[in-house]
Amino acid sequence: MKLSFLGAAREVTGSCFLVEAANVRFLVDCGMVQGGRIAAARNHEPFAFDPASIDFVLLTHAHIDHSGLLPKLTRAGFKGSIYATPATVDLLGVMLPDSAHIQESDAKRVAKRLKEKTVPPPLYTLQDAHECLQQVRGIEYDREFAPRVGVRARFRDAGHILGSAIVEVWITEYGYPTKIVFSGDLGQPGRPILRDPTPIEEADILVIESTYGDRRHKDFSATEADMIGIVEKTLFERGGNVIVPAFAVGRTQEVLYHLHRLTCEGRLQRPMVFVDSPMATEATRITREHLELFDEQAKRLAGWHARGENLPYLDFTASAEESMALNRIRSGAIIISASGMCDAGRIRHHLRHNLPRRECSILFPGFQAQGTLGRRLIEGAERVRIFGEDIPVHAAIHSVDGLSAHADQKALLDWARAFIQAPAQTFVVHGESSAAQTFADLLQQQLGWQVTVPEYGHALRWPDFLAHE
């Protein structure tokens, strides 16, 4: 059996792992690389394998850095099934067409700018996305299924976003079974809305994420205090707006949850909240349709919402005209918009209008990958380029890691401790080099595990892992 790391190796995005065994080849995730022009060029490169040779895909969750190249995969000849949880299936129905729309729009914008020059086609089209969705199959949590003879799989709750899954795979080769566990993105335990990540007790091979492998989140009470302070100081003292770049799936819903809860508890004055992302609007609707995946606290808050108690002013904008009208609001508004890393979507318009204003604040509730506009802002850029304009950064920039959907270092280590016996080999992925190496060192030092931080393109064979290709 051979395991190849074709994405999210010493970086956070672009999740893609190829497993090859006797008479079977499959992928776990097929995600888009995110982070500026270099990332865009990498997404256009041919796959490192023949897509037609892939038997099936196991998908951990709907975020584009895990799912965003699926339409490209199917267009290139992949004919098999894509397995995911039912909630992920619902979210893909929104996210993949939205991603295709962005690809087509970007291609048209480039064509207009270059005029007569040769212009590359979009990464994939809306038709490609719709055709890809025909291959998606929903599988409930905790149910074993056999995507192919000799392979069994099971999705367990990862607690990261709605429908996110840890993937357990059992592969029988020449009569010998091997169990591989892919953590996917793990959520922070004890957080609202979603249930905690499911503990896993055994694996021969573990592939584990490390986005926050080198740091711990703030205590959540301190995070709440930060959030209240940022909102009230910006809206009611300085007379500005709070702009929240948030992933349409996961972060938007959690930010809304906290604003609603803090308002219900009387800890926050009723703000005007605008969700300016058609995809986030759809994702919020889908979230409400999956109450069975909520924790008990979130179910109670949903009851408050249904009764209309102490609701903040909340508006979901749909049209481009409504979105542009938000830029005429000079104060008192919280505007939540995608994309979460600020490299696409309506958020760039809101940043263009609010970054130059000292009375405004930009609140980042999630991780910002290297090379993204969001990363440049939190690292202190004094000026940024948006739509070809040089924009001064005068607004206050806040990064609130305590709102992240990712497990921090302690939570990752605690989840790993649930294994009764150490995996024969553990691979640390989904983290920038320093975070991945720091977490790998911790696993070795505290748990005594055999750990590797693979590089992109590494291919290793089980059971000896000696054939580095």
Coordinates of N, CA and C in Angstrom, one line a residue, residues 209-428:
E209 N -4.1 16.8 11.5 CA -3.9 18.2 11.2 C -3.1 18.9 12.3
S210 N -2.6 20.1 11.9 CA -1.8 20.9 12.9 C -1.9 22.4 12.6
T211 N -3.0 22.9 12.2 CA -3.2 24.3 11.9 C -2.7 25.2 13.0
Y212 N -3.1 24.8 14.2 CA -2.7 25.6 15.4 C -1.8 24.7 16.3
G213 N -1.0 23.9 15.7 CA -0.1 23.0 16.4 C 1.0 23.6 17.2
D214 N 1.2 24.9 17.0 CA 2.2 25.6 17.8 C 1.7 26.7 18.8
R215 N 0.4 26.6 19.0 CA -0.2 27.7 19.9 C -1.5 27.2 20.5
R216 N -1.9 27.9 21.6 CA -3.2 27.7 22.2 C -4.1 28.9 22.1
H217 N -5.4 28.6 22.0 CA -6.3 29.7 21.9 C -6.5 30.4 23.3
K218 N -6.9 31.6 23.2 CA -7.3 32.3 24.5 C -8.4 31.6 25.2
D219 N -8.5 31.7 26.5 CA -9.6 31.3 27.2 C -10.9 31.9 26.6
F220 N -12.0 31.1 26.5 CA -13.1 31.6 25.7 C -13.8 32.9 26.4
S221 N -13.7 32.9 27.7 CA -14.3 34.1 28.4 C -13.5 35.4 28.0
A222 N -12.2 35.2 27.8 CA -11.4 36.4 27.3 C -11.7 36.7 25.9
T223 N -12.0 35.7 25.1 CA -12.4 35.9 23.7 C -13.7 36.7 23.6
E224 N -14.7 36.3 24.4 CA -15.9 37.0 24.5 C -15.7 38.5 24.9
A225 N -14.9 38.7 25.9 CA -14.6 40.1 26.3 C -14.0 40.9 25.2
D226 N -13.0 40.2 24.5 CA -12.4 40.9 23.3 C -13.5 41.3 22.3
M227 N -14.3 40.4 22.0 CA -15.4 40.6 21.0 C -16.3 41.7 21.4
I228 N -16.8 41.7 22.6 CA -17.6 42.8 23.1 C -16.9 44.1 23.1
G229 N -15.6 44.2 23.5 CA -14.9 45.4 23.5 C -14.7 46.0 22.1
I230 N -14.4 45.1 21.2 CA -14.1 45.6 19.8 C -15.4 46.2 19.2
V231 N -16.5 45.5 19.4 CA -17.8 45.9 18.9 C -18.3 47.2 19.5
E232 N -18.2 47.3 20.8 CA -18.8 48.5 21.5 C -17.9 49.7 21.3
K233 N -16.6 49.5 21.3 CA -15.7 50.6 21.2 C -15.8 51.2 19.7
T234 N -15.9 50.3 18.8 CA -15.9 50.7 17.4 C -17.3 51.4 17.0
L235 N -18.4 50.7 17.4 CA -19.7 51.1 17.0 C -20.2 52.3 17.8
F236 N -20.0 52.3 19.1 CA -20.6 53.2 20.0 C -19.7 54.3 20.5
E237 N -18.4 54.1 20.5 CA -17.5 55.2 21.0 C -16.9 55.9 19.8
R238 N -16.3 55.1 18.8 CA -15.7 55.8 17.7 C -16.6 56.1 16.5
G239 N -17.8 55.5 16.5 CA -18.8 55.7 15.4 C -18.4 55.2 14.1
G240 N -17.8 54.0 14.1 CA -17.4 53.3 12.9 C -18.1 52.0 12.6
N241 N -17.6 51.2 11.7 CA -18.2 49.9 11.4 C -17.2 48.8 11.8
V242 N -17.7 47.6 12.1 CA -16.9 46.4 12.3 C -17.1 45.6 11.1
I243 N -16.0 45.3 10.4 CA -16.0 44.4 9.2 C -15.4 43.1 9.6
V244 N -16.2 42.0 9.3 CA -15.8 40.7 9.7 C -15.6 39.8 8.5
P245 N -14.3 39.5 8.0 CA -14.1 38.6 7.0 C -14.3 37.2 7.5
A246 N -15.3 36.5 7.0 CA -15.6 35.2 7.6 C -15.9 34.2 6.5
F247 N -15.5 32.9 6.8 CA -15.8 31.9 5.8 C -17.3 31.7 5.8
A248 N -17.9 31.5 4.7 CA -19.3 31.5 4.5 C -19.9 30.3 5.3
V249 N -19.1 29.2 5.4 CA -19.5 28.0 6.2 C -18.7 27.9 7.4
G250 N -19.4 28.0 8.6 CA -18.7 27.8 9.8 C -18.5 29.1 10.6
R251 N -17.6 29.9 10.1 CA -17.3 31.1 10.9 C -18.5 32.1 10.9
T252 N -19.1 32.3 9.8 CA -20.3 33.2 9.7 C -21.3 32.8 10.7
Q253 N -21.7 31.5 10.8 CA -22.7 31.0 11.7 C -22.3 31.1 13.1
E254 N -21.0 30.9 13.4 CA -20.6 31.0 14.8 C -20.6 32.4 15.3
V255 N -20.1 33.3 14.4 CA -20.1 34.8 14.8 C -21.6 35.2 15.0
L256 N -22.5 34.8 14.2 CA -23.9 35.2 14.4 C -24.4 34.6 15.7
Y257 N -24.0 33.4 16.0 CA -24.4 32.7 17.2 C -24.0 33.5 18.4
H258 N -22.7 34.0 18.4 CA -22.2 34.7 19.6 C -22.9 36.1 19.7
L259 N -23.0 36.8 18.6 CA -23.7 38.1 18.6 C -25.1 37.9 19.2
H260 N -25.8 36.9 18.7 CA -27.2 36.7 19.2 C -27.2 36.3 20.7
R261 N -26.3 35.4 21.1 CA -26.3 35.0 22.5 C -25.9 36.1 23.4
L262 N -24.9 36.9 23.1 CA -24.4 38.0 23.9 C -25.5 39.1 24.0
T263 N -26.3 39.3 22.9 CA -27.4 40.2 23.0 C -28.5 39.7 23.9
C264 N -28.8 38.4 23.7 CA -29.9 37.8 24.6 C -29.5 37.9 26.0
E265 N -28.3 37.8 26.4 CA -27.8 37.8 27.7 C -27.6 39.2 28.3
G266 N -27.9 40.2 27.4 CA -27.8 41.6 27.8 C -26.4 42.1 28.0
R267 N -25.4 41.4 27.4 CA -24.0 41.8 27.5 C -23.5 42.6 26.3
L268 N -24.4 42.8 25.3 CA -24.1 43.5 24.1 C -25.3 44.3 23.7
Q269 N -25.1 45.6 23.4 CA -26.2 46.4 22.9 C -26.6 45.9 21.6
R270 N -27.8 46.0 21.2 CA -28.3 45.5 20.0 C -27.7 46.1 18.8
P271 N -26.8 45.4 18.1 CA -26.1 45.9 16.9 C -26.9 45.7 15.7
M272 N -26.6 46.5 14.6 CA -27.1 46.2 13.3 C -26.1 45.2 12.6
V273 N -26.6 44.0 12.2 CA -25.7 43.0 11.7 C -26.2 42.7 10.3
F274 N -25.2 42.7 9.3 CA -25.5 42.4 7.9 C -24.6 41.3 7.5
V275 N -25.2 40.2 6.9 CA -24.5 39.1 6.3 C -24.5 39.4 4.8
D276 N -23.4 39.8 4.3 CA -23.3 40.1 2.9 C -22.6 39.0 2.1
S277 N -23.2 37.9 2.0 CA -22.7 36.8 1.2 C -23.8 35.8 0.9
P278 N -24.2 35.8 -0.4 CA -25.3 34.8 -0.7 C -25.0 33.4 -0.3
M279 N -23.7 33.0 -0.4 CA -23.4 31.7 0.0 C -23.5 31.5 1.5
A280 N -23.1 32.5 2.3 CA -23.3 32.4 3.7 C -24.8 32.3 4.1
T281 N -25.6 33.1 3.4 CA -27.0 33.0 3.6 C -27.6 31.6 3.4
E282 N -27.2 31.0 2.3 CA -27.6 29.6 2.0 C -27.0 28.6 3.1
A283 N -25.7 28.8 3.4 CA -25.1 28.0 4.4 C -25.8 28.1 5.8
T284 N -26.2 29.3 6.1 CA -27.0 29.5 7.4 C -28.3 28.8 7.4
R285 N -29.0 28.8 6.2 CA -30.2 28.1 6.1 C -30.0 26.6 6.2
I286 N -28.9 26.0 5.6 CA -28.6 24.6 5.7 C -28.3 24.3 7.2
T287 N -27.6 25.1 7.8 CA -27.2 24.9 9.2 C -28.5 24.7 10.1
R288 N -29.5 25.6 9.8 CA -30.7 25.5 10.6 C -31.5 24.2 10.3
E289 N -31.2 23.6 9.2 CA -31.9 22.4 8.8 C -31.2 21.1 9.4
H290 N -30.1 21.3 10.1 CA -29.4 20.2 10.6 C -29.2 20.3 12.1
L291 N -30.3 20.7 12.8 CA -30.3 20.9 14.3 C -29.8 19.6 15.0
E292 N -30.0 18.4 14.4 CA -29.6 17.2 15.0 C -28.1 17.1 15.3
L293 N -27.3 18.0 14.6 CA -25.9 18.0 14.8 C -25.4 19.0 15.8
F294 N -26.4 19.8 16.3 CA -26.0 20.9 17.3 C -25.8 20.3 18.7
D295 N -25.0 21.0 19.5 CA -24.9 20.7 20.9 C -26.2 21.3 21.6
E296 N -26.3 20.9 22.9 CA -27.6 21.3 23.6 C -27.7 22.8 23.7
Q297 N -26.6 23.5 24.0 CA -26.6 25.0 24.2 C -27.1 25.6 22.9
A298 N -26.6 25.2 21.7 CA -27.1 25.8 20.5 C -28.5 25.5 20.2
K299 N -29.0 24.3 20.6 CA -30.4 24.0 20.4 C -31.3 24.9 21.2
R300 N -30.9 25.2 22.4 CA -31.6 26.2 23.3 C -31.7 27.6 22.6
L301 N -30.5 28.0 22.1 CA -30.5 29.3 21.5 C -31.4 29.3 20.2
A302 N -31.4 28.2 19.5 CA -32.3 28.1 18.3 C -33.8 28.3 18.8
G303 N -34.1 27.8 20.0 CA -35.4 28.1 20.5 C -35.7 29.5 20.8
W304 N -34.7 30.2 21.4 CA -34.9 31.7 21.6 C -35.1 32.4 20.3
H305 N -34.3 32.0 19.3 CA -34.4 32.6 17.9 C -35.8 32.4 17.4
A306 N -36.4 31.2 17.5 CA -37.7 30.9 17.0 C -38.8 31.8 17.7
R307 N -38.5 32.1 19.0 CA -39.5 32.9 19.7 C -39.3 34.4 19.5
G308 N -38.2 34.7 18.8 CA -37.9 36.1 18.5 C -37.5 37.0 19.7
E309 N -36.8 36.3 20.7 CA -36.4 37.1 21.9 C -35.1 37.8 21.8
N310 N -35.1 39.1 22.0 CA -33.9 39.9 22.1 C -33.0 39.7 20.8
L311 N -33.6 39.7 19.7 CA -32.8 39.5 18.4 C -32.1 40.8 18.1
P312 N -30.8 40.7 17.7 CA -30.2 41.9 17.1 C -30.8 42.1 15.7
Y313 N -30.7 43.4 15.3 CA -31.1 43.6 13.9 C -30.2 42.8 13.0
L314 N -30.9 42.0 12.1 CA -30.1 41.1 11.3 C -30.7 41.1 9.9
D315 N -29.8 41.3 8.9 CA -30.3 41.4 7.5 C -29.3 40.6 6.6
F316 N -29.9 39.7 5.8 CA -29.1 39.0 4.8 C -29.2 39.7 3.5
T317 N -28.2 40.2 2.9 CA -28.3 40.9 1.6 C -28.1 39.9 0.5
A318 N -28.8 40.1 -0.5 CA -28.8 39.2 -1.7 C -28.2 39.8 -2.9
S319 N -28.8 40.9 -3.4 CA -28.3 41.4 -4.7 C -27.0 42.3 -4.5
A320 N -26.4 42.5 -5.7 CA -25.2 43.3 -5.7 C -25.6 44.8 -5.3
E321 N -26.8 45.2 -5.7 CA -27.2 46.6 -5.3 C -27.3 46.7 -3.8
E322 N -27.9 45.7 -3.1 CA -28.0 45.7 -1.7 C -26.6 45.7 -1.0
S323 N -25.7 45.0 -1.6 CA -24.3 44.9 -1.1 C -23.6 46.3 -1.2
M324 N -23.8 46.9 -2.4 CA -23.2 48.2 -2.6 C -23.8 49.3 -1.7
A325 N -25.0 49.1 -1.3 CA -25.7 50.1 -0.4 C -25.1 50.1 1.0
L326 N -24.5 48.9 1.4 CA -23.9 48.8 2.7 C -22.7 49.8 2.8
N327 N -22.1 50.0 1.7 CA -20.9 50.9 1.7 C -21.2 52.4 2.0
R328 N -22.5 52.7 2.0 CA -23.0 54.0 2.3 C -23.2 54.1 3.8
I329 N -23.2 53.0 4.5 CA -23.4 53.1 6.0 C -22.0 53.5 6.6
R330 N -22.0 54.6 7.3 CA -20.8 55.1 7.9 C -20.5 54.7 9.3
S331 N -21.6 54.2 10.0 CA -21.3 53.9 11.4 C -22.4 52.9 11.9
G332 N -22.1 52.2 13.0 CA -23.1 51.4 13.7 C -23.4 50.0 13.1
A333 N -22.6 49.5 12.1 CA -22.9 48.3 11.4 C -21.8 47.3 11.7
I334 N -22.2 46.0 11.8 CA -21.3 44.9 11.7 C -21.6 44.2 10.4
I335 N -20.6 44.1 9.5 CA -20.8 43.6 8.2 C -20.0 42.3 8.1
I336 N -20.6 41.2 8.0 CA -20.0 39.9 7.9 C -20.0 39.5 6.4
S337 N -18.8 39.2 5.8 CA -18.8 38.9 4.4 C -17.7 37.9 4.1
A338 N -17.8 37.2 3.0 CA -16.8 36.3 2.5 C -16.0 36.9 1.4
S339 N -14.8 36.4 1.1 CA -14.2 35.2 1.7 C -13.4 35.5 3.0
G340 N -13.2 34.4 3.7 CA -12.6 34.6 5.0 C -11.2 35.0 5.0
M341 N -10.5 34.8 3.9 CA -9.1 35.2 3.8 C -8.9 36.4 2.9
C342 N -10.1 37.0 2.5 CA -10.1 38.3 1.8 C -9.5 38.2 0.4
D343 N -9.4 37.1 -0.2 CA -8.8 37.0 -1.6 C -9.9 37.0 -2.7
A344 N -11.1 36.9 -2.3 CA -12.2 37.0 -3.3 C -13.5 37.4 -2.6
G345 N -14.5 37.7 -3.4 CA -15.8 37.9 -2.8 C -16.1 39.4 -2.4
R346 N -17.3 39.6 -1.8 CA -17.7 41.0 -1.5 C -16.9 41.6 -0.4
I347 N -16.2 40.8 0.4 CA -15.5 41.4 1.5 C -14.4 42.4 1.0
R348 N -13.9 42.2 -0.2 CA -12.9 43.1 -0.7 C -13.5 44.5 -0.9
H349 N -14.7 44.6 -1.3 CA -15.4 45.9 -1.5 C -15.5 46.6 -0.1
H350 N -15.9 45.9 0.9 CA -16.1 46.5 2.2 C -14.7 46.9 2.8
L351 N -13.7 46.1 2.6 CA -12.4 46.5 3.0 C -11.9 47.8 2.3
R352 N -12.2 47.9 1.0 CA -11.8 49.0 0.3 C -12.4 50.3 0.8
H353 N -13.7 50.2 1.3 CA -14.3 51.4 1.8 C -14.1 51.7 3.3
N354 N -13.6 50.7 4.1 CA -13.5 50.9 5.5 C -12.1 50.8 6.0
L355 N -11.1 50.2 5.3 CA -9.8 50.2 5.8 C -9.2 51.6 5.9
P356 N -9.5 52.6 5.1 CA -8.9 53.9 5.3 C -9.4 54.7 6.4
R357 N -10.5 54.2 7.1 CA -11.2 54.9 8.2 C -10.7 54.5 9.6
R358 N -10.1 55.5 10.3 CA -9.6 55.2 11.6 C -10.6 54.7 12.6
E359 N -11.9 55.1 12.4 CA -12.9 54.8 13.4 C -13.4 53.4 13.2
C360 N -13.0 52.7 12.1 CA -13.5 51.3 11.9 C -12.6 50.2 12.4
S361 N -13.1 49.0 12.5 CA -12.3 47.9 12.9 C -12.5 46.7 11.9
I362 N -11.4 45.9 11.7 CA -11.5 44.7 11.0 C -11.3 43.6 12.0
L363 N -12.3 42.7 12.1 CA -12.2 41.6 13.1 C -12.0 40.2 12.3
F364 N -10.9 39.6 12.5 CA -10.6 38.3 11.8 C -10.9 37.2 12.8
P365 N -11.9 36.3 12.5 CA -12.3 35.3 13.5 C -11.6 33.9 13.1
G366 N -10.8 33.9 12.0 CA -10.3 32.6 11.5 C -8.9 32.7 11.1
F367 N -8.3 31.6 10.8 CA -6.9 31.5 10.3 C -6.7 32.1 9.0
Q368 N -5.6 32.8 8.8 CA -5.2 33.5 7.6 C -4.0 32.8 7.0
A369 N -4.1 32.2 5.8 CA -3.0 31.5 5.2 C -1.9 32.4 4.7
Q370 N -0.7 31.9 4.6 CA 0.4 32.7 4.0 C 0.0 33.1 2.5
G371 N 0.3 34.4 2.2 CA 0.1 34.8 0.8 C -1.3 35.5 0.6
T372 N -2.2 35.4 1.6 CA -3.5 36.0 1.5 C -3.5 37.5 1.9
L373 N -4.5 38.2 1.4 CA -4.7 39.6 1.9 C -4.9 39.7 3.4
G374 N -5.7 38.7 3.9 CA -6.0 38.7 5.3 C -4.7 38.5 6.1
R375 N -3.8 37.7 5.7 CA -2.5 37.5 6.4 C -1.7 38.8 6.4
R376 N -1.7 39.5 5.2 CA -0.9 40.7 5.2 C -1.5 41.8 6.1
L377 N -2.8 41.8 6.3 CA -3.4 42.8 7.2 C -3.1 42.5 8.6
I378 N -3.2 41.2 9.1 CA -2.9 40.9 10.5 C -1.4 41.0 10.8
E379 N -0.6 40.9 9.8 CA 0.9 41.1 10.0 C 1.3 42.6 10.0
G380 N 0.3 43.5 9.8 CA 0.6 44.9 10.0 C 0.9 45.7 8.7
A381 N 0.4 45.2 7.6 CA 0.6 46.0 6.3 C 0.0 47.4 6.5
E382 N 0.8 48.4 6.0 CA 0.3 49.8 6.1 C -0.5 50.2 4.9
R383 N -0.3 49.5 3.8 CA -1.1 49.7 2.5 C -1.3 48.4 1.9
V384 N -2.4 48.2 1.2 CA -2.7 47.0 0.4 C -3.3 47.3 -0.9
R385 N -3.2 46.4 -1.9 CA -3.8 46.6 -3.2 C -5.1 45.8 -3.3
I386 N -6.2 46.6 -3.6 CA -7.5 46.0 -3.8 C -8.1 46.5 -5.0
F387 N -8.4 45.7 -6.0 CA -9.0 46.1 -7.3 C -8.1 47.1 -8.0
G388 N -6.8 46.9 -7.9 CA -5.8 47.7 -8.6 C -5.6 49.0 -7.9
E389 N -6.2 49.3 -6.7 CA -6.0 50.5 -6.0 C -5.1 50.3 -4.8
D390 N -4.3 51.4 -4.5 CA -3.5 51.3 -3.3 C -4.3 51.9 -2.1
I391 N -4.6 51.0 -1.2 CA -5.5 51.4 -0.1 C -4.7 51.5 1.2
P392 N -4.8 52.7 1.9 CA -4.1 52.8 3.2 C -4.8 52.1 4.3
V393 N -4.1 51.5 5.2 CA -4.7 50.8 6.3 C -4.7 51.6 7.6
H394 N -5.8 52.3 7.9 CA -6.0 53.1 9.1 C -6.9 52.4 10.1
A395 N -7.8 51.5 9.7 CA -8.7 50.9 10.6 C -7.9 50.0 11.6
A396 N -8.5 49.7 12.7 CA -7.9 48.8 13.7 C -8.0 47.4 13.2
I397 N -7.0 46.6 13.3 CA -7.0 45.2 12.8 C -6.9 44.3 14.1
H398 N -7.9 43.4 14.2 CA -8.0 42.5 15.3 C -8.1 41.0 14.8
S399 N -7.2 40.1 15.4 CA -7.3 38.7 15.1 C -7.7 38.0 16.4
V400 N -8.9 37.4 16.3 CA -9.5 36.7 17.5 C -9.4 35.2 17.3
D401 N -8.3 34.6 17.6 CA -8.1 33.2 17.4 C -9.1 32.3 18.2
G402 N -9.6 32.9 19.3 CA -10.5 32.1 20.1 C -11.8 31.8 19.4
L403 N -12.1 32.5 18.3 CA -13.3 32.1 17.5 C -13.0 31.1 16.4
S404 N -11.7 30.7 16.3 CA -11.3 29.7 15.2 C -12.1 28.4 15.4
A405 N -12.4 27.8 14.2 CA -13.0 26.5 14.2 C -12.1 25.4 14.4
H406 N -10.8 25.7 14.4 CA -9.7 24.6 14.6 C -9.4 24.4 16.0
A407 N -9.1 23.1 16.3 CA -8.5 22.8 17.6 C -7.2 23.4 17.8
D408 N -6.9 23.9 19.0 CA -5.6 24.5 19.3 C -4.6 23.3 19.7
Q409 N -3.4 23.7 20.1 CA -2.4 22.7 20.4 C -2.8 21.7 21.5
K410 N -3.4 22.2 22.6 CA -3.8 21.4 23.7 C -4.9 20.4 23.2
A411 N -5.9 20.9 22.5 CA -7.0 20.1 22.0 C -6.5 19.0 21.1
L412 N -5.6 19.4 20.2 CA -5.0 18.4 19.3 C -4.3 17.3 20.1
L413 N -3.5 17.7 21.0 CA -2.8 16.7 21.8 C -3.7 15.8 22.7
D414 N -4.8 16.4 23.2 CA -5.8 15.7 24.0 C -6.5 14.7 23.1
W415 N -6.8 15.0 21.9 CA -7.5 14.1 21.0 C -6.5 12.9 20.7
A416 N -5.3 13.2 20.5 CA -4.3 12.2 20.2 C -4.1 11.2 21.4
R417 N -4.3 11.7 22.6 CA -4.1 10.9 23.8 C -5.2 9.8 23.9
A418 N -6.3 10.0 23.1 CA -7.4 9.0 23.2 C -7.0 7.7 22.6
F419 N -5.9 7.6 21.8 CA -5.5 6.4 21.2 C -5.0 5.5 22.3
I420 N -5.5 4.3 22.4 CA -5.1 3.3 23.4 C -3.7 2.9 23.2
Q421 N -3.3 2.7 21.9 CA -2.0 2.3 21.5 C -1.5 3.3 20.4
A422 N -0.2 3.6 20.5 CA 0.3 4.6 19.5 C 0.2 4.0 18.1
P423 N -0.3 4.8 17.1 CA -0.2 4.4 15.7 C 1.2 4.0 15.3
A424 N 1.3 3.0 14.4 CA 2.6 2.6 14.0 C 3.4 3.8 13.3
Q425 N 2.6 4.7 12.7 CA 3.2 5.8 12.1 C 2.2 7.0 12.0
T426 N 2.6 8.2 12.4 CA 1.8 9.3 12.4 C 2.4 10.4 11.4
F427 N 1.5 11.0 10.6 CA 1.9 12.0 9.7 C 1.2 13.3 10.1
V428 N 2.0 14.4 10.3 CA 1.4 15.7 10.7 C 1.3 16.6 9.4

